[in-house]
Short mmCIF file of C-alpha atoms in Angstrom, two decimals:
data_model
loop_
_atom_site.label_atom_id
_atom_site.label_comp_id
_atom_site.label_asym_id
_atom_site.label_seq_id
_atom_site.Cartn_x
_atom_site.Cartn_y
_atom_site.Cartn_z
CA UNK A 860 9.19 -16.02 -1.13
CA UNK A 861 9.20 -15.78 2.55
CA UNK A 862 5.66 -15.27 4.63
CA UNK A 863 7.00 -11.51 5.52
CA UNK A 864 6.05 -9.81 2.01
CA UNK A 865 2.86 -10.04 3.55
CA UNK A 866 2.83 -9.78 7.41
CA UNK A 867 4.52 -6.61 8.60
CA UNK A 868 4.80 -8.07 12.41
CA UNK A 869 8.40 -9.52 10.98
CA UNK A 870 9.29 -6.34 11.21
CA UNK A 871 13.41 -5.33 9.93
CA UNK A 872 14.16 -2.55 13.32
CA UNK A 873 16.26 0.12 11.99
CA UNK A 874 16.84 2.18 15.27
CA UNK A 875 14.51 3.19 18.25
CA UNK A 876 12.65 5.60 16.71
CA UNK A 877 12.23 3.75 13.17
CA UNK A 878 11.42 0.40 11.47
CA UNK A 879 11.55 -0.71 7.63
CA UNK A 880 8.46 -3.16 7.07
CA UNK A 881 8.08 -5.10 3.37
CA UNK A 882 5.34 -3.71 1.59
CA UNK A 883 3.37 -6.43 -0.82
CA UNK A 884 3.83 -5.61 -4.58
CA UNK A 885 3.53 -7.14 -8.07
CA UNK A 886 5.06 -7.17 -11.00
CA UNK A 887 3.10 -8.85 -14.09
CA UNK A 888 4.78 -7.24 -17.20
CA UNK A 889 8.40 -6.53 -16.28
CA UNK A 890 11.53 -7.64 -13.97
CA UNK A 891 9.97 -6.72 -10.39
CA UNK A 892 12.24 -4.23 -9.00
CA UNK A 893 11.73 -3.85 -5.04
CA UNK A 894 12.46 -0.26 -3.91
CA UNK A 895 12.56 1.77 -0.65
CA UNK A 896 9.88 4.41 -0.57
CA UNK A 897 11.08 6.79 -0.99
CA UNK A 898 9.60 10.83 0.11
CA UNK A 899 7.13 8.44 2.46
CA UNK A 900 6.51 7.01 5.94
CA UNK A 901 4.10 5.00 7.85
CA UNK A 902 2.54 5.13 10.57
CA UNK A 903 0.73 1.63 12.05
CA UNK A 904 -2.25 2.52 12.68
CA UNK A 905 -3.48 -1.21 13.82
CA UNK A 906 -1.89 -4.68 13.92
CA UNK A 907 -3.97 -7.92 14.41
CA UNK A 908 -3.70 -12.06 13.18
CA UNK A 909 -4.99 -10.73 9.82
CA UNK A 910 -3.35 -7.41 8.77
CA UNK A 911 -1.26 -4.47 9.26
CA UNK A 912 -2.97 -0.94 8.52
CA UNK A 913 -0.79 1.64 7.79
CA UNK A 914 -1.50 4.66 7.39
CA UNK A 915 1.43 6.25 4.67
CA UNK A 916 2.45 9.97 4.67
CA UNK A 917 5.07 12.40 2.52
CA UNK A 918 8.22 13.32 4.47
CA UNK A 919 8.89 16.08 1.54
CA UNK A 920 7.39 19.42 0.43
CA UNK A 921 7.31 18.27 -3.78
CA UNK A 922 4.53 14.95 -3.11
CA UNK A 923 2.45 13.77 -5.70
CA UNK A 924 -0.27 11.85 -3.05
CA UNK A 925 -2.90 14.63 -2.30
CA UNK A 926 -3.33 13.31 1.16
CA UNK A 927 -2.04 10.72 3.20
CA UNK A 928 -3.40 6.93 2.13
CA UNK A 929 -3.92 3.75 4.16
CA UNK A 930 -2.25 0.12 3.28
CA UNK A 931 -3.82 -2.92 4.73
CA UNK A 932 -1.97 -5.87 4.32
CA UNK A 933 -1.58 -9.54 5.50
CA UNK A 934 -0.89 -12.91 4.93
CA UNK A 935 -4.05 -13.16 2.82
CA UNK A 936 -4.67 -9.80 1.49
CA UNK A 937 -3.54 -6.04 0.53
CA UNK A 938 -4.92 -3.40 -0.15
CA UNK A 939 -4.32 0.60 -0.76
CA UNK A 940 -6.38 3.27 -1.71
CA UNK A 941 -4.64 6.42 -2.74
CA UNK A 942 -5.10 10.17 -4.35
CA UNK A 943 -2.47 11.42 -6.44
CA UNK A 944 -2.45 14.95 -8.06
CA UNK A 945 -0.38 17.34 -10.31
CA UNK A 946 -0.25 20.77 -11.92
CA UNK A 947 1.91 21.71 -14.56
CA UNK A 948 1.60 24.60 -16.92
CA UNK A 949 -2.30 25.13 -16.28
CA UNK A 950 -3.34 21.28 -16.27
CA UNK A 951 -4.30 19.92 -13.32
CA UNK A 952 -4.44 16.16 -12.64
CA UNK A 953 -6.20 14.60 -10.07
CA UNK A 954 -5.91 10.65 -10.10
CA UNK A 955 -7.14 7.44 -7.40
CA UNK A 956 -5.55 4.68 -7.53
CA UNK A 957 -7.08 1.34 -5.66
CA UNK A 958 -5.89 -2.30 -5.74
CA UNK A 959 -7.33 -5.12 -3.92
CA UNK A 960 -5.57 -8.72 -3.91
CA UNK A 961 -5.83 -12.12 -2.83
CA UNK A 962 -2.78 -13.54 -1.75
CA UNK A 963 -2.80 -17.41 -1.34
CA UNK A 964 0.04 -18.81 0.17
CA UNK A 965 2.86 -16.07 -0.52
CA UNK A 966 3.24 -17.55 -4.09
CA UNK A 967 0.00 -16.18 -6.14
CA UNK A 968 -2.07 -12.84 -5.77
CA UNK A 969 -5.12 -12.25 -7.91
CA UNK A 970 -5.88 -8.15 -7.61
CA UNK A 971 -8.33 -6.16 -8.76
CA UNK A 972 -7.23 -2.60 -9.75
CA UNK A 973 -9.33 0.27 -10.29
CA UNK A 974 -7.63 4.20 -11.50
CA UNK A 975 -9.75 7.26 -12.23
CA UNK A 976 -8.18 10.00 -13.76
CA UNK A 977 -9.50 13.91 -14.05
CA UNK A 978 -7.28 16.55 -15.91
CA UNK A 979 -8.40 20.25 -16.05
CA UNK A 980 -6.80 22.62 -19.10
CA UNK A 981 -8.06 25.83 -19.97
CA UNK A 982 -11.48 25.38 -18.49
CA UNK A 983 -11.98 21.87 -20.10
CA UNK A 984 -12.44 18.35 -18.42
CA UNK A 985 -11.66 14.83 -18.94
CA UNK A 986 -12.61 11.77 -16.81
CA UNK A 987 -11.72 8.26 -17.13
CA UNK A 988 -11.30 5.07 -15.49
CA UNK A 989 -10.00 1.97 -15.76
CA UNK A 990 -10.78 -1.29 -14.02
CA UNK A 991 -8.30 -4.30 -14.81
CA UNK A 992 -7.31 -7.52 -12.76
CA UNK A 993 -3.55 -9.16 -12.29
CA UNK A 994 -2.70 -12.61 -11.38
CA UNK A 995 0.85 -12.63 -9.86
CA UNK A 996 2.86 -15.70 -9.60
CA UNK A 997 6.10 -16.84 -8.01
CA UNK A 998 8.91 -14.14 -8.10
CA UNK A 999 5.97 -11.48 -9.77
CA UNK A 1000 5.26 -11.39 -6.08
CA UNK A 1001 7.97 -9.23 -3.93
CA UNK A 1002 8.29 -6.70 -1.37
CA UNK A 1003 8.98 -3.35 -1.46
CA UNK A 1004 10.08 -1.31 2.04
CA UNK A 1005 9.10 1.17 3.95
CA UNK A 1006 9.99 3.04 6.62
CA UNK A 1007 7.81 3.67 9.57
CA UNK A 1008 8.43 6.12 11.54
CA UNK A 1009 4.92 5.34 14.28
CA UNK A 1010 3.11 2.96 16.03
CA UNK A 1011 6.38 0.81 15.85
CA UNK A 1012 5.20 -0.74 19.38
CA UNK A 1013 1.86 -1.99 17.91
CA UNK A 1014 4.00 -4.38 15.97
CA UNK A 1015 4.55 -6.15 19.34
CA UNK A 1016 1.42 -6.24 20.61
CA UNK A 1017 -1.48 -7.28 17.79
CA UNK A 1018 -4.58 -7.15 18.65
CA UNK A 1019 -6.70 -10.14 18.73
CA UNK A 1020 -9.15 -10.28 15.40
CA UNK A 1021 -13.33 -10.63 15.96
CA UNK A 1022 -15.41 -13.27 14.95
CA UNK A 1023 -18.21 -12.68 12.77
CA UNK A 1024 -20.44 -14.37 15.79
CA UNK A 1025 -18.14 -13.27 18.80
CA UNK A 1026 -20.07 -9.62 19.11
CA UNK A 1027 -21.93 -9.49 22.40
#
């Protein structure tokens, strides 16, 4: 597994205007099967030694995500934080989905993945949530793509990271 399932500033540049970056992913309990997003773009919102943040948007009327979400990933971490919602037939769904991992060396991931779910149906509720953690391994670990559509020219210039002591 190369270093760029992780670090975006390897970027794939599809034309001008566009670039397809790998998005970290894992796959614990079946054959991983990297996709394009698809319905979805990023923008990069900031690029520096440690991670990409991207901040990733529908392109289509019919989206599930309630409102745009932000992915932060690099060699040594990702992260992603999104709302998802649905209405069908008088239920309403409303769901968050956040994972947090650990990436050591591009060949294990340990993340931490919390989902809370509401549904709404003839003037009842339901919450629940569930917390679990994944250790990835070998090919578990892939990339999915994305296309991003702005902030392609931060790719090229990061921005150096701060020091916990640097502040003035």
């Amino acid at each position: 597994l190369s270093s760029t399932n992780t670090n975006t500033t390897t970027a794939t540049t599809g034309s001008s205007n566009t670039t397809l970056i790998p998005i970290f992913d894992v796959e614990t309990t079946g054959t991983p099967t990297p996709t394009t997003f698809s319905g979805y773009a990023g923008s990069i919102l900031s690029v520096n030694a440690d991670a990409t943040t991207i901040i990733v948007s529908c392109t289509v009327a019919a989206c599930s995500i309630a409102t745009p979400y932000t992915l932060i990933q690099g060699p040594s971490t990702f992260s992603m934080s999104q709302a998802v919602s649905s209405e069908s037939l008088g239920v309403e769904v409303w769901m968050t989905i956040t994972e947090e991992c650990h990436i050591t060396a591009s060949t294990s991931a340990v993340c931490s993945n919390l989902a809370r779910m509401k549904v709404s149906a003839y003037g009842e509720e339901q919450t629940t949530k569930t917390a679990y953690v994944v250790t990835a391994t070998g090919t578990q670990i892939y990339a999915d793509v994305l296309v991003v559509t702005g902030g392609i020219e931060k790719l090229n210039s990061p921005q150096a990271t701060e020091s916990a002591g640097a502040a003035a």
